[in-house]
Tab-separated table of C-alpha atoms and ligand atoms in Angstrom:
chain	number	residue	atom	x	y	z
A	273	MET	CA	148.146	260.635	92.324
A	274	GLU	CA	151.601	259.092	92.339
A	275	LEU	CA	153.949	259.661	95.221
A	276	ILE	CA	157.459	260.685	94.175
A	277	ASP	CA	159.564	258.492	96.405
A	278	GLY	CA	162.733	260.378	97.315
A	279	LYS	CA	163.809	257.572	99.597
A	280	LEU	CA	163.733	255.046	96.764
A	281	ILE	CA	165.359	257.285	94.160
A	282	SER	CA	168.064	258.579	96.493
A	283	ALA	CA	168.886	254.962	97.413
A	284	GLN	CA	169.132	254.135	93.682
A	285	VAL	CA	171.441	257.094	93.030
A	286	LYS	CA	173.617	256.161	96.006
A	287	ALA	CA	173.793	252.520	94.885
A	288	GLU	CA	174.918	253.676	91.422
A	289	LEU	CA	177.583	255.873	93.013
A	290	GLN	CA	178.712	253.023	95.244
A	291	ALA	CA	179.101	250.730	92.216
A	292	GLU	CA	181.179	253.422	90.496
A	293	VAL	CA	183.423	253.849	93.559
A	294	GLU	CA	183.952	250.090	93.687
A	295	LYS	CA	185.097	250.198	90.052
A	296	ILE	CA	187.424	253.122	90.772
A	297	ALA	CA	188.873	251.298	93.784
A	298	ALA	CA	189.321	248.069	91.825
A	299	SER	CA	191.305	249.883	89.152
A	300	GLY	CA	193.473	251.622	91.758
A	301	GLY	CA	191.974	255.074	91.130
A	302	LYS	CA	191.553	257.851	93.642
A	303	ILE	CA	188.627	257.508	96.043
A	304	PRO	CA	186.402	260.634	95.935
A	305	HIS	CA	186.901	262.813	99.012
A	306	LEU	CA	184.302	265.289	100.314
A	307	ALA	CA	185.045	267.703	103.142
A	308	ALA	CA	182.413	269.607	105.124
A	309	VAL	CA	182.966	272.713	107.233
A	310	LEU	CA	180.519	273.183	110.090
A	311	VAL	CA	180.704	276.380	112.143
A	312	GLY	CA	178.557	276.841	115.248
A	313	ASP	CA	175.938	274.625	116.822
A	314	ASN	CA	172.789	274.937	114.712
A	315	GLY	CA	170.845	271.698	115.385
A	316	ALA	CA	169.458	271.358	111.840
A	317	SER	CA	172.907	271.963	110.311
A	318	GLU	CA	174.406	269.272	112.548
A	319	THR	CA	171.780	266.812	111.300
A	320	TYR	CA	172.374	267.729	107.643
A	321	VAL	CA	176.155	267.461	107.927
A	322	ALA	CA	175.894	264.154	109.795
A	323	SER	CA	173.719	262.730	107.022
A	324	LYS	CA	176.217	263.907	104.373
A	325	ILE	CA	179.115	262.248	106.209
A	326	LYS	CA	177.070	259.077	106.693
A	327	SER	CA	176.218	258.993	102.988
A	328	CYS	CA	179.924	259.252	102.146
A	329	GLU	CA	180.564	256.229	104.362
A	330	GLN	CA	177.707	254.251	102.766
A	331	ILE	CA	178.921	254.973	99.242
A	332	GLY	CA	182.596	254.456	99.979
A	333	PHE	CA	183.744	258.074	99.641
A	334	LYS	CA	186.353	259.496	101.944
A	335	SER	CA	185.028	262.340	104.105
A	336	THR	CA	186.468	264.948	106.426
A	337	LEU	CA	184.508	267.071	108.872
A	338	VAL	CA	186.051	270.374	109.931
A	339	ARG	CA	184.189	271.617	113.021
A	340	ARG	CA	184.580	275.009	114.651
A	341	ASP	CA	182.575	276.731	117.377
A	342	ALA	CA	180.285	279.727	116.822
A	343	SER	CA	182.942	282.236	117.917
A	344	THR	CA	185.216	281.353	114.971
A	345	SER	CA	186.169	284.481	113.015
A	346	GLU	CA	185.573	285.028	109.313
A	347	ALA	CA	189.353	285.109	108.788
A	348	GLU	CA	189.687	281.672	110.375
A	349	VAL	CA	186.940	280.255	108.137
A	350	LEU	CA	188.625	281.783	105.088
A	351	GLU	CA	191.898	280.139	106.141
A	352	ILE	CA	190.180	276.740	106.412
A	353	ILE	CA	188.791	277.277	102.911
A	354	ASN	CA	192.237	278.212	101.646
A	355	GLN	CA	193.638	274.981	103.047
A	356	LEU	CA	190.868	272.871	101.508
A	357	ASN	CA	191.268	274.642	98.147
A	358	ASN	CA	194.943	273.676	98.193
A	359	ASP	CA	194.612	270.147	99.561
A	360	PRO	CA	195.096	267.862	96.541
A	361	ASP	CA	193.353	264.972	98.283
A	362	VAL	CA	190.073	266.917	98.774
A	363	ASP	CA	188.006	266.766	95.574
A	364	GLY	CA	185.155	268.935	96.781
A	365	PHE	CA	183.901	270.591	99.930
A	366	ILE	CA	180.937	272.400	101.372
A	367	VAL	CA	180.545	275.052	104.021
A	368	GLN	CA	177.275	274.288	105.774
A	369	LEU	CA	174.899	277.281	105.882
A	370	PRO	CA	173.716	279.249	107.759
A	371	LEU	CA	176.925	280.662	109.217
A	372	PRO	CA	177.001	282.697	112.445
A	373	ASP	CA	175.866	286.305	111.815
A	374	HIS	CA	179.333	287.846	112.121
A	375	ILE	CA	180.576	285.875	109.098
A	376	ASN	CA	179.798	287.250	105.632
A	377	VAL	CA	178.419	284.340	103.625
A	378	ASP	CA	179.343	285.891	100.256
A	379	HIS	CA	182.983	286.276	101.311
A	380	VAL	CA	182.997	282.619	102.304
A	381	ILE	CA	181.319	281.292	99.147
A	382	GLU	CA	183.488	283.393	96.861
A	383	ALA	CA	186.624	282.090	98.582
A	384	ILE	CA	185.800	278.499	97.572
A	385	ASP	CA	187.612	277.290	94.476
A	386	PRO	CA	184.764	276.876	91.910
A	387	LYS	CA	186.362	273.568	90.877
A	388	LYS	CA	185.733	272.230	94.400
A	389	ASP	CA	182.390	274.006	94.949
A	390	VAL	CA	180.244	270.853	94.966
A	391	ASP	CA	177.326	272.790	96.493
A	392	GLY	CA	177.262	274.905	93.316
A	393	PHE	CA	176.910	278.161	95.260
A	394	HIS	CA	179.892	280.053	93.801
A	395	PRO	CA	178.917	282.836	91.347
A	396	ILE	CA	181.036	281.139	88.673
A	397	ASN	CA	179.016	277.925	88.963
A	398	ILE	CA	175.716	279.823	89.052
A	399	GLY	CA	176.779	281.849	86.002
A	400	ARG	CA	177.934	278.762	84.105
A	401	MET	CA	174.686	276.987	84.954
A	402	ALA	CA	172.681	279.979	83.675
A	403	LYS	CA	174.670	279.915	80.427
A	404	GLY	CA	174.151	276.178	80.055
A	405	LEU	CA	177.881	275.459	80.468
A	406	PRO	CA	179.120	272.515	82.556
A	407	ALA	CA	178.747	273.531	86.204
A	408	TYR	CA	178.100	272.128	89.633
A	409	ILE	CA	174.370	272.510	90.073
A	410	SER	CA	173.134	273.377	93.526
A	411	ALA	CA	172.243	270.077	95.167
A	412	THR	CA	168.579	270.714	96.002
A	413	PRO	CA	167.488	271.816	92.498
A	414	PHE	CA	169.713	269.064	91.054
A	415	GLY	CA	167.903	266.528	93.227
A	416	VAL	CA	164.536	267.841	92.041
A	417	LEU	CA	165.602	267.500	88.391
A	418	GLU	CA	166.660	263.910	89.045
A	419	LEU	CA	163.261	263.091	90.586
A	420	ILE	CA	161.467	264.602	87.580
A	421	LYS	CA	163.711	262.584	85.241
A	422	ARG	CA	163.354	259.265	87.003
A	423	TYR	CA	159.557	259.578	87.063
A	424	ASN	CA	159.575	260.586	83.354
A	425	ILE	CA	157.523	263.661	84.140
A	426	GLU	CA	156.845	265.718	81.063
A	427	THR	CA	158.133	269.284	81.343
A	428	ALA	CA	158.307	270.769	77.812
A	429	GLY	CA	155.791	273.554	77.304
A	430	LYS	CA	154.479	273.293	80.854
A	431	HIS	CA	154.000	276.245	83.152
A	432	CYS	CA	156.330	275.847	86.101
A	433	VAL	CA	155.789	278.124	89.084
A	434	VAL	CA	158.617	278.264	91.616
A	435	VAL	CA	157.672	279.913	94.913
A	436	GLY	CA	160.794	281.306	96.588
A	437	ARG	CA	163.785	283.012	94.945
A	438	SER	CA	166.662	282.051	97.214
A	439	GLN	CA	170.070	281.742	95.571
A	440	ILE	CA	170.413	278.119	96.630
A	441	VAL	CA	166.969	276.776	95.733
A	442	GLY	CA	164.340	278.956	94.031
A	443	LEU	CA	166.507	280.996	91.688
A	444	PRO	CA	168.549	278.067	90.279
A	445	MET	CA	165.386	275.954	90.079
A	446	SER	CA	163.730	278.597	87.895
A	447	ILE	CA	166.793	278.863	85.634
A	448	LEU	CA	167.022	275.086	85.254
A	449	MET	CA	163.348	274.607	84.416
A	450	GLN	CA	163.523	277.087	81.510
A	451	ARG	CA	166.627	275.570	79.882
A	452	ASN	CA	166.322	274.114	76.410
A	453	THR	CA	166.775	270.526	77.578
A	454	TYR	CA	165.029	267.822	79.592
A	455	PRO	CA	163.961	268.431	82.313
A	456	GLY	CA	163.266	271.974	81.154
A	457	ASN	CA	161.613	273.903	78.356
A	458	CYS	CA	159.025	275.145	80.807
A	459	THR	CA	157.488	278.581	80.824
A	460	VAL	CA	158.660	279.673	84.248
A	461	THR	CA	157.213	282.050	86.817
A	462	LEU	CA	159.387	282.843	89.826
A	463	ALA	CA	157.179	283.973	92.716
A	464	HIS	CA	158.269	285.543	96.007
A	465	SER	CA	156.926	287.450	98.964
A	466	LYS	CA	155.991	290.496	96.848
A	467	THR	CA	154.083	288.479	94.236
A	468	GLN	CA	150.499	289.631	93.856
A	469	ASN	CA	147.662	287.131	93.494
A	470	LEU	CA	149.939	284.292	94.562
A	471	LYS	CA	146.986	281.922	94.803
A	472	GLU	CA	146.044	282.467	91.137
A	473	VAL	CA	149.678	282.294	90.049
A	474	CYS	CA	150.125	278.943	91.815
A	475	LYS	CA	146.824	277.683	90.467
A	476	SER	CA	148.044	278.259	86.909
A	477	ALA	CA	151.029	275.936	87.472
A	478	ASP	CA	151.353	272.572	85.760
A	479	ILE	CA	154.458	272.077	87.892
A	480	LEU	CA	154.535	273.826	91.260
A	481	VAL	CA	157.787	273.972	93.204
A	482	ALA	CA	157.279	275.230	96.748
A	483	ALA	CA	160.494	276.557	98.293
A	484	LEU	CA	159.488	279.319	100.650
A	485	GLY	CA	160.049	277.813	104.090
A	486	LYS	CA	156.511	278.387	105.390
A	487	PRO	CA	155.036	275.116	106.712
A	488	GLU	CA	151.851	273.984	104.939
A	489	PHE	CA	151.506	277.328	103.131
A	490	ILE	CA	150.324	275.770	99.839
A	491	THR	CA	146.720	274.683	100.259
A	492	ALA	CA	144.400	272.759	97.930
A	493	ASP	CA	142.738	275.926	96.603
A	494	MET	CA	146.162	277.044	95.244
A	495	VAL	CA	146.726	273.914	93.158
A	496	LYS	CA	145.425	272.998	89.697
A	497	ASP	CA	143.877	269.558	89.208
A	498	GLY	CA	146.525	267.175	87.910
A	499	ALA	CA	149.484	269.410	88.796
A	500	VAL	CA	152.922	268.074	89.699
A	501	VAL	CA	153.824	269.394	93.159
A	502	ILE	CA	157.403	269.439	94.402
A	503	ASP	CA	157.731	270.372	98.066
A	504	VAL	CA	161.203	271.637	98.925
A	505	GLY	CA	160.200	273.097	102.285
A	506	LEU	CA	161.700	271.597	105.395
A	507	THR	CA	160.815	273.315	108.655
A	508	ARG	CA	161.160	271.946	112.171
A	509	VAL	CA	157.946	272.484	114.120
A	510	VAL	CA	157.451	271.625	117.773
A	511	ASP	CA	155.838	268.200	118.214
A	512	THR	CA	155.768	266.851	121.732
A	513	THR	CA	154.625	263.434	120.507
A	514	LYS	CA	158.035	262.932	118.849
A	515	LYS	CA	161.092	261.763	120.752
A	516	SER	CA	163.143	264.544	119.164
A	517	GLY	CA	160.506	267.125	120.221
A	518	PHE	CA	159.947	268.305	116.647
A	519	ALA	CA	158.435	267.201	113.357
A	520	LEU	CA	159.542	268.128	109.841
A	521	LYS	CA	156.953	269.996	107.789
A	522	GLY	CA	156.949	270.844	104.123
A	523	ASP	CA	155.580	273.975	102.490
A	524	VAL	CA	152.593	272.046	101.111
A	525	LYS	CA	149.537	270.963	103.062
A	526	PHE	CA	150.007	267.416	101.883
A	527	ASP	CA	146.774	265.926	103.257
A	528	GLU	CA	144.497	268.186	101.249
A	529	VAL	CA	146.743	268.873	98.231
A	530	SER	CA	147.897	265.364	97.341
A	531	ALA	CA	144.515	264.145	96.049
A	532	LYS	CA	144.507	266.895	93.388
A	533	THR	CA	147.967	266.173	92.014
A	534	SER	CA	149.344	263.831	89.365
A	535	TYR	CA	152.662	263.562	91.252
A	536	ILE	CA	153.720	264.907	94.625
A	537	THR	CA	156.779	264.686	96.881
A	538	PRO	CA	156.182	263.910	100.555
A	539	VAL	CA	158.007	265.559	103.485
A	540	PRO	CA	159.992	263.846	104.815
A	541	GLY	CA	160.933	261.261	102.201
A	542	GLY	CA	161.007	263.530	99.158
A	543	VAL	CA	163.386	266.266	98.074
A	544	GLY	CA	165.506	266.324	101.251
A	545	LEU	CA	167.023	262.888	100.704
A	546	MET	CA	167.739	263.728	97.071
A	547	THR	CA	169.726	266.801	98.106
A	548	VAL	CA	172.289	264.610	99.821
A	549	ALA	CA	172.377	262.162	96.896
A	550	ALA	CA	172.938	265.062	94.471
A	551	LEU	CA	175.800	266.366	96.595
A	552	MET	CA	177.401	262.921	96.456
A	553	TYR	CA	176.970	262.898	92.688
A	554	ASN	CA	178.666	266.313	92.422
A	555	THR	CA	181.542	264.967	94.531
A	556	LEU	CA	182.048	262.106	92.102
A	557	LEU	CA	182.028	264.599	89.203
A	558	ALA	CA	184.650	266.632	91.081
A	559	SER	CA	186.909	263.646	91.635
A	560	LYS	CA	186.626	262.664	87.971
A	561	LYS	CA	187.252	266.300	86.899
A	562	GLU	CA	184.135	266.068	84.750
A	563	ILE	CA	183.013	269.690	85.081
A	564	TYR	CA	186.366	271.468	84.962
A	565	LYS	CA	188.701	269.352	82.840
B	126	NAP	P1	164.909	281.447	102.021
B	126	NAP	O1	166.306	281.830	101.656
B	126	NAP	O2	164.345	281.859	103.324
B	126	NAP	O3	163.965	282.013	100.866
B	126	NAP	C1	162.593	281.923	100.974
B	126	NAP	C2	161.972	282.510	99.726
B	126	NAP	O4	160.559	282.367	99.849
B	126	NAP	C3	162.257	283.992	99.529
B	126	NAP	O5	162.507	284.248	98.156
B	126	NAP	C4	160.963	284.665	99.967
B	126	NAP	O6	160.647	285.834	99.247
B	126	NAP	C5	159.934	283.607	99.623
B	126	NAP	N1	158.772	283.730	100.485
B	126	NAP	C6	158.744	283.789	101.837
B	126	NAP	N2	157.472	283.946	102.263
B	126	NAP	C7	156.700	283.975	101.176
B	126	NAP	C8	155.316	284.129	100.973
B	126	NAP	N3	154.465	284.248	101.988
B	126	NAP	N4	154.851	284.134	99.706
B	126	NAP	C9	155.701	283.987	98.661
B	126	NAP	N5	157.029	283.843	98.788
B	126	NAP	C10	157.522	283.851	100.026
B	126	NAP	O7	164.686	279.889	101.934
B	126	NAP	P2	165.497	278.698	101.203
B	126	NAP	O8	166.850	278.580	101.757
B	126	NAP	O9	165.306	278.759	99.725
B	126	NAP	O10	164.634	277.474	101.746
B	126	NAP	C11	163.258	277.340	101.461
B	126	NAP	C12	162.744	276.106	102.150
B	126	NAP	O11	163.395	274.979	101.592
B	126	NAP	C13	163.051	276.035	103.663
B	126	NAP	O12	161.993	275.349	104.309
B	126	NAP	C14	164.314	275.216	103.726
B	126	NAP	O13	164.460	274.549	104.960
B	126	NAP	C15	164.051	274.244	102.613
B	126	NAP	N6	165.257	273.653	102.048
B	126	NAP	C16	165.213	272.314	101.905
B	126	NAP	C17	166.288	271.684	101.344
B	126	NAP	C18	166.201	270.228	101.161
B	126	NAP	O14	167.209	269.566	101.070
B	126	NAP	N7	164.989	269.673	101.063
B	126	NAP	C19	167.427	272.388	100.976
B	126	NAP	C20	167.436	273.773	101.116
B	126	NAP	C21	166.321	274.408	101.646
B	126	NAP	P3	161.551	287.195	99.298
B	126	NAP	O15	162.736	286.900	98.449
B	126	NAP	O16	160.664	288.216	98.712
B	126	NAP	O17	161.878	287.406	100.736
């Protein structure tokens, strides 16, 4: 079993981005600028946004945080988006999800200019990705692809089972793994809560991507010997031994599954760190106008 080290790879990606920003700065070019919109006071969202802003600082990107309280109306959020769409200094921006219940997430995502949609959530970016056209790829699946690439994991002809069909993780992951490229060329099964015989389906996977948000759901009896296991899950569970009062758990029961695998991502220290690195990469692409010329 080889551990896929998200900490190491994300640090490598960030160092590469930092070197690129130094070159841009030295030649008098525009420093990439990421903005983040955070509405409400969801503890996990605050942590995620803080780590995105911190990564911008580490790499040398400019960042802006737009914070509003939970009572902010949908119209006000749409106005913030309008301003960011029209701000020539902002290369890309994200609206941290989830949003308070009274705000329609589709209205918000569709209001973002696809050219600045560095989270890759806009239907135009999802559609372009599905067609194999240049697009911002949703940061979590993008981070997973980068891990697979940097560990030279073979994907062609393999059976990839993705558990979870969310628009931001499972669905794009399944589309990306079937593309006629590397990583890709897998035979893909997209499983969800209505899938029958989930255990057998998972057991037939050469590459198993768990993205269902159920801590330690994937047990050893669901995993084929020698499989590659990618754990996207990230759930806060109460842990009184921790200073924060919680621990982060993946969707895979790591202790019993890891011994059966050829490669596995730990939680924490796996996919989560790559998500931020991938977002930074998308921001650089945005500032260089690489996706939309
Ligand atoms: P989500 O929107 O809640 O979607 C969960 C998916 O899992 C749904 O498609 C659901 O099926 C499926 N599912 C739920 N219970 C299941 C079961 N018992 N058997 C089979 N499928 C089941 O979740 P998400 O936003 O994709 O997030 C998934 C996990 O990834 C969460 O733990 C989240 O925190 C984590 N995450 C991590 C990162 C990162 O950076 N590492 C980024 C994003 C998300 P139905 O469609 O049938 O309901």
